[in-house]
Coordinates of C-alpha atoms in Angstrom, one line a residue:
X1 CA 0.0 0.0 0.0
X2 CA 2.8 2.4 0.5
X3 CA 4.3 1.9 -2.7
X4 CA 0.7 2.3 -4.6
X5 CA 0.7 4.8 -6.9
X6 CA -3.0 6.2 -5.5
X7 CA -2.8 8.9 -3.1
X8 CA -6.3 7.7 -1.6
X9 CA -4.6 4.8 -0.7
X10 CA -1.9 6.3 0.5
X11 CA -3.5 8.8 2.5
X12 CA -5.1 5.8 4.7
X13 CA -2.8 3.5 4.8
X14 CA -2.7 4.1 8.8
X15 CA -6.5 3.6 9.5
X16 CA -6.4 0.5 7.3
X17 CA -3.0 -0.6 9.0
X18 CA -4.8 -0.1 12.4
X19 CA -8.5 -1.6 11.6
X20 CA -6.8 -4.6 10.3
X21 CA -4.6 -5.1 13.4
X22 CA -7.6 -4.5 15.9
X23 CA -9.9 -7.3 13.6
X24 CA -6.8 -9.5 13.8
X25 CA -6.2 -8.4 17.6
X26 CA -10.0 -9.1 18.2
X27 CA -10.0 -12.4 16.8
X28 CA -7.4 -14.0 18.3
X29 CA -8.4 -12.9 21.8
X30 CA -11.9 -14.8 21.0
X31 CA -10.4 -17.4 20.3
X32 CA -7.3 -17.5 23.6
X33 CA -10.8 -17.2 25.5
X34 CA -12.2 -20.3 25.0
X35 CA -9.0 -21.7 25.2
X36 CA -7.9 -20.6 28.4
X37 CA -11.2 -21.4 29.7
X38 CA -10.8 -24.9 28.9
X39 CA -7.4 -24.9 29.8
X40 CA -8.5 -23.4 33.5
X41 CA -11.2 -26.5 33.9
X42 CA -8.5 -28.8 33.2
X43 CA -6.0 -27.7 35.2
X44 CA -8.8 -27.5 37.7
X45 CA -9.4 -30.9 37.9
X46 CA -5.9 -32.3 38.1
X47 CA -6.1 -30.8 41.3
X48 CA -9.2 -32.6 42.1
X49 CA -10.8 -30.4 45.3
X50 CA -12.9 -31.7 48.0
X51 CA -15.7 -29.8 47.8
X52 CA -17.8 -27.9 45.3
X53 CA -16.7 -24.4 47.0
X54 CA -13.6 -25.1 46.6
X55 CA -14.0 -26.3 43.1
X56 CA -15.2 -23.4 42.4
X57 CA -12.7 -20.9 43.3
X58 CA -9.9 -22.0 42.0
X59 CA -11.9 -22.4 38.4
X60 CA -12.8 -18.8 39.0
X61 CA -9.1 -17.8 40.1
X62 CA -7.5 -19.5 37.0
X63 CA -10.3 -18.2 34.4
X64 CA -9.5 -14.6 35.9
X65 CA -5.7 -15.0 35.8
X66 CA -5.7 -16.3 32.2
X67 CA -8.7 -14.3 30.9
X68 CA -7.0 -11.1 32.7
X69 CA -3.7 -11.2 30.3
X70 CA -5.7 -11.9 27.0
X71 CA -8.2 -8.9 28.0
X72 CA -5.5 -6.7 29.0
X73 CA -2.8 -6.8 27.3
X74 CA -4.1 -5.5 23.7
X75 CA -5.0 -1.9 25.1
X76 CA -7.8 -1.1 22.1
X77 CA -9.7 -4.6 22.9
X78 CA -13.0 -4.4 22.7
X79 CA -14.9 -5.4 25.1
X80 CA -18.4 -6.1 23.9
X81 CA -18.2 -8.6 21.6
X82 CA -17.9 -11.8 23.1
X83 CA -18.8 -14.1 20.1
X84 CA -22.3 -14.8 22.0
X85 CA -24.7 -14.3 18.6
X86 CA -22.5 -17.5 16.8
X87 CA -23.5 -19.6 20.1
X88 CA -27.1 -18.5 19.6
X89 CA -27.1 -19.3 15.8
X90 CA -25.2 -23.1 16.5
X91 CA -27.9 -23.5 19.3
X92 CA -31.1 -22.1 17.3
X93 CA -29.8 -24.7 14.4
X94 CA -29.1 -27.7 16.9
X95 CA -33.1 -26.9 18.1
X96 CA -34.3 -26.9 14.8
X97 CA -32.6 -30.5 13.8
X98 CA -33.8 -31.9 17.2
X99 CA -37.2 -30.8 16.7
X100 CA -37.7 -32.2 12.7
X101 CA -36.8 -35.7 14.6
X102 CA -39.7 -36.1 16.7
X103 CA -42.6 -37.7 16.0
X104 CA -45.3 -36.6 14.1
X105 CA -47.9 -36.9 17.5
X106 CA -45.1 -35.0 19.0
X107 CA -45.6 -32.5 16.9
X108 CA -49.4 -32.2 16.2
X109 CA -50.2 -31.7 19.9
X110 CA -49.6 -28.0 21.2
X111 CA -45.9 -28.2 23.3
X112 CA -46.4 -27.8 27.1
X113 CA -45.3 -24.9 29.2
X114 CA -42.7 -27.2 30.7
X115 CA -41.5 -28.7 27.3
X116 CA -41.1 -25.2 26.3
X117 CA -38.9 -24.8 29.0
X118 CA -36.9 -27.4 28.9
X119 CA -36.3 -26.4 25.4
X120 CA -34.1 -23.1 26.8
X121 CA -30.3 -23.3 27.6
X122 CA -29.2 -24.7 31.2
X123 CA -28.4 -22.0 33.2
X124 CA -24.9 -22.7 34.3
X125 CA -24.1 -20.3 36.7
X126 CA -23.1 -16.3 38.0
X127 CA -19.8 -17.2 36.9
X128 CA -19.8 -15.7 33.3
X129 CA -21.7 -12.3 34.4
X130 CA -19.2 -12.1 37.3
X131 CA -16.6 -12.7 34.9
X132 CA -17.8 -10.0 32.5
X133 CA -18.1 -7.0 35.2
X134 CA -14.7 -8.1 36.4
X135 CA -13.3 -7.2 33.5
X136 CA -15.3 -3.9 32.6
X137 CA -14.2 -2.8 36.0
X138 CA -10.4 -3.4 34.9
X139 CA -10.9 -1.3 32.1
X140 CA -12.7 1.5 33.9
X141 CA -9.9 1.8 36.5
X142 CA -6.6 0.5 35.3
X143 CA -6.8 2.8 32.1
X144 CA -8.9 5.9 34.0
X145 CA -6.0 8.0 33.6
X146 CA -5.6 7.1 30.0
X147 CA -8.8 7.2 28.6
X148 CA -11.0 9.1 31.4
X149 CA -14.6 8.9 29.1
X150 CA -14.3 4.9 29.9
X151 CA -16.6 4.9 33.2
X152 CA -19.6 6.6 31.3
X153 CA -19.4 4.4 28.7
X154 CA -19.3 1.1 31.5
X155 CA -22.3 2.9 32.8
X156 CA -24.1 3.4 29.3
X157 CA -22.8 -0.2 28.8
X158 CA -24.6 -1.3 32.1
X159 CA -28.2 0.5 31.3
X160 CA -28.1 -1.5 28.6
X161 CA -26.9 -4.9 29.6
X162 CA -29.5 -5.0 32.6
X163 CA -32.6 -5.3 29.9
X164 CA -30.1 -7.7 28.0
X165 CA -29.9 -10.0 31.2
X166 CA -33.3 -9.9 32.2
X167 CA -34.7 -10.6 28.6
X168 CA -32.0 -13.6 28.7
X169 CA -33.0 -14.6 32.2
X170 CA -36.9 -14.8 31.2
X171 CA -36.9 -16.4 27.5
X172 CA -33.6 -18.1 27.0
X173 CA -32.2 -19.9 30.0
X174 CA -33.9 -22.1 32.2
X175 CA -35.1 -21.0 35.9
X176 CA -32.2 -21.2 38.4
X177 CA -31.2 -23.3 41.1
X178 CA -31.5 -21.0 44.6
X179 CA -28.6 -21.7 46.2
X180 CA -27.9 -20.0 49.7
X181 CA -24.3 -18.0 50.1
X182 CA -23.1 -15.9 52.6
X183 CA -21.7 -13.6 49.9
X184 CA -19.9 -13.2 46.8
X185 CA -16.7 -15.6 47.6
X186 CA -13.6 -15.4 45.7
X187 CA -14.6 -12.2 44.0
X188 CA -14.8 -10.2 46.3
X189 CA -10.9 -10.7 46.6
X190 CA -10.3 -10.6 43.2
X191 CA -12.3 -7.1 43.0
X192 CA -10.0 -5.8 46.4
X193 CA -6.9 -6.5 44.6
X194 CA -7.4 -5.0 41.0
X195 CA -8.3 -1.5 42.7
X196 CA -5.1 -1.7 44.7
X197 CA -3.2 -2.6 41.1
X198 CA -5.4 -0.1 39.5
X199 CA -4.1 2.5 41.8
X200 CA -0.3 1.3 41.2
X201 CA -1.0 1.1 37.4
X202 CA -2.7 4.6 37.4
X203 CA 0.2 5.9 39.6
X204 CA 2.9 4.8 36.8
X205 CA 1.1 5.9 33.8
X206 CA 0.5 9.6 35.5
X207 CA 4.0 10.2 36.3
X208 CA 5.7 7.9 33.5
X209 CA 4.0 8.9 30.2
X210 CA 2.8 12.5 31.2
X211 CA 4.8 15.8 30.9
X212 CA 3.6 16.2 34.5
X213 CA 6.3 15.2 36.6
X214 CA 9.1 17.3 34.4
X215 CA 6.8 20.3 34.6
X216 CA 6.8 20.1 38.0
X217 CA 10.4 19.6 38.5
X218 CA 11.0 22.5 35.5
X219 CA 9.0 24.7 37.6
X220 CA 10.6 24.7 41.1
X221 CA 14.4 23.7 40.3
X222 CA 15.4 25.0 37.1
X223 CA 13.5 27.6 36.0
X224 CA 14.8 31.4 36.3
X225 CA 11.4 33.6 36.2
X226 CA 9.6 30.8 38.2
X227 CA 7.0 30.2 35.1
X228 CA 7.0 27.4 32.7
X229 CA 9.3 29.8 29.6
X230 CA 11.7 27.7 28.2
X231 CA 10.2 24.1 29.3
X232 CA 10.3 23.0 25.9
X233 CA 14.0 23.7 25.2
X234 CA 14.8 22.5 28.6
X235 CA 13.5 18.8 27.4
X236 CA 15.1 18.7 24.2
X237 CA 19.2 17.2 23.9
X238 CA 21.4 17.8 21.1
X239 CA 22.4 15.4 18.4
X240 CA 25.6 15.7 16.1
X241 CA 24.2 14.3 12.4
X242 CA 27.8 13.6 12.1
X243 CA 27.7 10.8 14.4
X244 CA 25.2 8.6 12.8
X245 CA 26.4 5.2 12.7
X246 CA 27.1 4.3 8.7
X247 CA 24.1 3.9 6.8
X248 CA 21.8 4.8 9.2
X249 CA 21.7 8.9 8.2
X250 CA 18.4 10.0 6.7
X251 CA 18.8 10.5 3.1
X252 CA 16.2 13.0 2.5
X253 CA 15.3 16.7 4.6
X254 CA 12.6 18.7 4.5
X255 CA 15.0 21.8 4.8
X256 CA 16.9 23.2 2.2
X257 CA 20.5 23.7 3.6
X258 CA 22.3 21.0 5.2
X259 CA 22.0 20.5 10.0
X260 CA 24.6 20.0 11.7
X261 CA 23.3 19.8 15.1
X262 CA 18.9 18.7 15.5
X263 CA 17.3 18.4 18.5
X264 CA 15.3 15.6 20.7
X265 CA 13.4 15.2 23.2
X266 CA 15.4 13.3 25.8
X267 CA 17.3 14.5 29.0
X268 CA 20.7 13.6 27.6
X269 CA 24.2 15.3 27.8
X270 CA 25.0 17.3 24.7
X271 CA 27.8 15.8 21.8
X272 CA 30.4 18.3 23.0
X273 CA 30.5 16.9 26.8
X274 CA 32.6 14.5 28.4
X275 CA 29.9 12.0 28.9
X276 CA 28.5 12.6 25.6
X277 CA 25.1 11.4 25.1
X278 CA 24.7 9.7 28.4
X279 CA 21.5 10.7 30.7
X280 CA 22.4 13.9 31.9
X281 CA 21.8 15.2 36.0
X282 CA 17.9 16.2 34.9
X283 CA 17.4 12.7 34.2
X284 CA 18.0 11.3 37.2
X285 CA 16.2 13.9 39.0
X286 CA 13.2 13.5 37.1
X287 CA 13.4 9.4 37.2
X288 CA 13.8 10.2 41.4
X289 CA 10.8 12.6 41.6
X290 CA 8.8 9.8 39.4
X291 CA 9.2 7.4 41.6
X292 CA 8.4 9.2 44.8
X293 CA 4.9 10.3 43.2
X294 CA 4.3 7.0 42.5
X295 CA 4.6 5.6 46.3
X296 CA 3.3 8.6 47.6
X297 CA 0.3 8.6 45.3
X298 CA 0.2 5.0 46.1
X299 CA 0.1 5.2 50.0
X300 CA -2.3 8.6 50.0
X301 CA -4.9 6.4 48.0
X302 CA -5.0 3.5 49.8
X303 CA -4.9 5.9 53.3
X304 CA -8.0 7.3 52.0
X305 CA -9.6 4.3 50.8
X306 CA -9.2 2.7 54.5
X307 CA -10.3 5.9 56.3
X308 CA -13.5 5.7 54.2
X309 CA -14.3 1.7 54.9
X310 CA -13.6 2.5 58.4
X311 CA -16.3 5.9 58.2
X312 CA -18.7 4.1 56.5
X313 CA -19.4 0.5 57.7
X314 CA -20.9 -2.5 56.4
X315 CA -23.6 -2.7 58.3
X316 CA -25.4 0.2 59.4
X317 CA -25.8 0.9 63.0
X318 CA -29.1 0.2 63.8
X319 CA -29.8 -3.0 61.8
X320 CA -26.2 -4.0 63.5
X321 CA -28.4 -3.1 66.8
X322 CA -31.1 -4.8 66.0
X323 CA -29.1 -7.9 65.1
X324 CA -27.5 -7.9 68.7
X325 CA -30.8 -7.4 70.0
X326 CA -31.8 -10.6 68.1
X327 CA -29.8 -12.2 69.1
X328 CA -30.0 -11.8 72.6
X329 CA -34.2 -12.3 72.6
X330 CA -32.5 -16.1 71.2
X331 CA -30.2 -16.8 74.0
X332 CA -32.7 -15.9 76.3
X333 CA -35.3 -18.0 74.7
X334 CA -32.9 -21.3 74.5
X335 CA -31.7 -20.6 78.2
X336 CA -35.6 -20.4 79.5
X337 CA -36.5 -23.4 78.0
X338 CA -32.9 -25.6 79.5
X339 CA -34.3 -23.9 82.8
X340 CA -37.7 -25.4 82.7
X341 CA -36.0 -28.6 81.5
X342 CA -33.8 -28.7 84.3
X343 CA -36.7 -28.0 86.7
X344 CA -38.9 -30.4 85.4
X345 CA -35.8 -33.3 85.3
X346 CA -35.2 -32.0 89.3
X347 CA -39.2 -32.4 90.3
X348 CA -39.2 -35.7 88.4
X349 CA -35.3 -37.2 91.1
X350 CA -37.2 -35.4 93.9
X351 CA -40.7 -37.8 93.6
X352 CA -38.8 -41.1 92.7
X353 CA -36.6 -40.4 96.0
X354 CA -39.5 -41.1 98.7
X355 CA -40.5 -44.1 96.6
X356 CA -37.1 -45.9 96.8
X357 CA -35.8 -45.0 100.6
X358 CA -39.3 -46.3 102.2
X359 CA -39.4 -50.0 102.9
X360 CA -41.4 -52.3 101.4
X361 CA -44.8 -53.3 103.6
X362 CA -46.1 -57.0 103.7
X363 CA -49.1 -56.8 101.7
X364 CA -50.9 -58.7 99.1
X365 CA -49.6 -59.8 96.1
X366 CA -51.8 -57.8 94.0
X367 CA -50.3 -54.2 95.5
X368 CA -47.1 -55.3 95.4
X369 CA -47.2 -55.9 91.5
X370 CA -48.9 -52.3 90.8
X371 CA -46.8 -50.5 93.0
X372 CA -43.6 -52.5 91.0
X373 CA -45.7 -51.0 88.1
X374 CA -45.9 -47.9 89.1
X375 CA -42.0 -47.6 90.1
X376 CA -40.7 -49.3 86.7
X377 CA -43.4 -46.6 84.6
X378 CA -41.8 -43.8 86.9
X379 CA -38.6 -44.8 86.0
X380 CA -38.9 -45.9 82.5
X381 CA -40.6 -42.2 82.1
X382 CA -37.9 -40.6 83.5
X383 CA -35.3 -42.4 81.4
X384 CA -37.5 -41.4 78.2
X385 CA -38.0 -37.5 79.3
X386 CA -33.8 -37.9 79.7
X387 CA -33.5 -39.1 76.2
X388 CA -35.6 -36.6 75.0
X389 CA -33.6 -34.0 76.7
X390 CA -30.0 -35.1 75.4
X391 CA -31.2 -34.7 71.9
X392 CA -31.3 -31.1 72.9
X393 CA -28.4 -28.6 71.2
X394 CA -26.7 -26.9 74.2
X395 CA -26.6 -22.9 73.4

């Protein structure tokens, strides 16, 4: 394209260059994705965990680890298309072949609302939607500083993705299992330590490709009038043409006479020092100053982020109040009932006692069998009502 002779062409050679590389870019990420997800299931199961729970996190920890490289390291990926409408068409067609197999009474008689939906798609779980916000909410803070219009489009993104989800919910996947959990498990940690590497990456990308470190230093160390005149000329190092290496020179100039000495923008020592062409004193100092923003910066943000969890709890204070209270209306409740138990067990020792220290009088056979009655139902009863209480839970 460079060497065509069309100037159309030539004119947009770099938005063809770049559209081509992002379509190239896209499709190989679709297609690491599936990979690395089946890759993470495998590796998953060589392991072979105990439980389900466990299972299940370190599937989630793998995907996120393998997914977070292939989502994040092309910076213009686009994150919207996730090859979902070719998984729609395969299934549609699958549905279609299944359904010209059955019978023809099958078919005749109107489908049930249960056959219809058993029809749908399995749901198989929170972990692709978690998956997909985990990975919006790299791109919203890990790039903030370079692209700052990226959290309105994650929220327009979001309006529209919450009819999407509840239109798939209701007509494409089958109801859900309800499954009790205490809260969202492993991502919660995974969401804690992206905004910490957020505020690192942010941190770097600020103070490393910004002018606003070396304005800063321009400003209070080497500038004369105390304004930012002469900050350009301040960044830019000399370079003797006559010290290109052979054939590396630049044939043709836009100017019409011949340079000698060009400029660049680099904090290097000039061709007529000692250290010629080395990183001058500036350098350093700017490198030194870079660096201290970036732990500073680092250790303010996390400072405030802790000073705001610790203002604003979890819980507020009166449905934390009200919990205690709760709680205590239950331990008062369990520990009235033990007393009555242990009142009633007492009362039951303290009437079998008179019966077994009085002696026996001579009478007739017939009183002497019911009152052996009457002791072995006491004491059968009292062995029962002692069973019953063991089964108790202690509090």
């Amino acid at each position: 394209m460079a060497m065509s002779p069309d100037p159309v062409t030539k004119s947009n050679i770099r938005i063809t260059v770049t559209s081509t590389a992002v379509i190239i870019n896209l499709i190989v990420i679709l297609i690491l994705d599936e990979i690395y997800g089946a890759v993470a299931k495998w590796l998953t199961d060589i392991e072979v965990p105990k439980t389900d729970k466990t299972f299940e996190e370190r599937l989630i920890l793998k995907t996120f680890l393998l997914k977070f490289v292939n989502s994040y390291a092309p910076i213009f990926y686009v994150a919207f298309f996730k090859g979902r409408k070719l998984k729609k068409l395969y299934r549609k067609l699958k549905d279609k072949d299944t359904e010209q197999e059955e019978s023809n009474s099958q078919q005749n008689r109107a489908p049930k609302q249960w056959d219809l939906d058993y029809s749908l798609e399995p749901f198989t779980g929170l972990a692709p939607e978690y998956m997909e916000m985990i990975i919006q909410f790299g791109f919203v803070t890990l790039f903030v500083a370079s692209f700052p219009l990226a959290p309105l489009f994650a929220l327009l993104n979001n309006i529209i993705e919450i009819r999407l989800d509840a239109r798939k919910f209701v007509t494409e996947l089958r109801r859900p299992d309800a499954v009790r959990a205490k809260d969202i498990g492993i991502w919660y940690n995974i969401l804690s330590g992206m905004g910490k590497f957020s505020v690192i990456i942010n941190a770097f990308v600020i103070s490393f490709t910004s002018d606003f470190i070396p304005r800063l230093v321009y400003l209070y160390m080497y500038s004369e009038t105390g304004t930012m005149h002469g900050f350009i000329n301040h960044t830019l190092s000399y370079f003797n043409v006559t010290h290109f290496k052979p054939g590396t020179a630049p044939t043709l100039s836009q100017f019409d006479k011949e340079m000698l000495i060009c400029r660049y923008k680099d904090y290097r020592e000039p061709p007529w020092s000692i250290n010629a062409y080395e990183f001058s004193k500036q350098y350093w100092s700017v490198l030194a100053i870079r660096l201290a923003f970036v732990i500073v910066f680092q250790n303010l943000v996390m400072f405030l982020s802790e000073a705001v969890d610790w203002m604003i709890p979890d819980i507020p204070k009166d449905i934390s109040e009200q919990i205690k209270k709760e709680k205590t209306l239950l331990v008062d409740v369990f520990l009235k009932e033990e007393q009555e138990k242990l009142q009633l067990i007492q009362n039951f020792i303290l009437r079998d006692r008179p019966t077994q220290q009085e002696p026996e009088p001579k009478q007739e056979n017939g009183f002497r069998r019911n009152r052996a009655a009457s002791f072995q139902f006491t004491r059968e009863q009292r062995s029962s009502y002692m069973s019953f209480s063991s089964h108790h839970t202690d509090v």
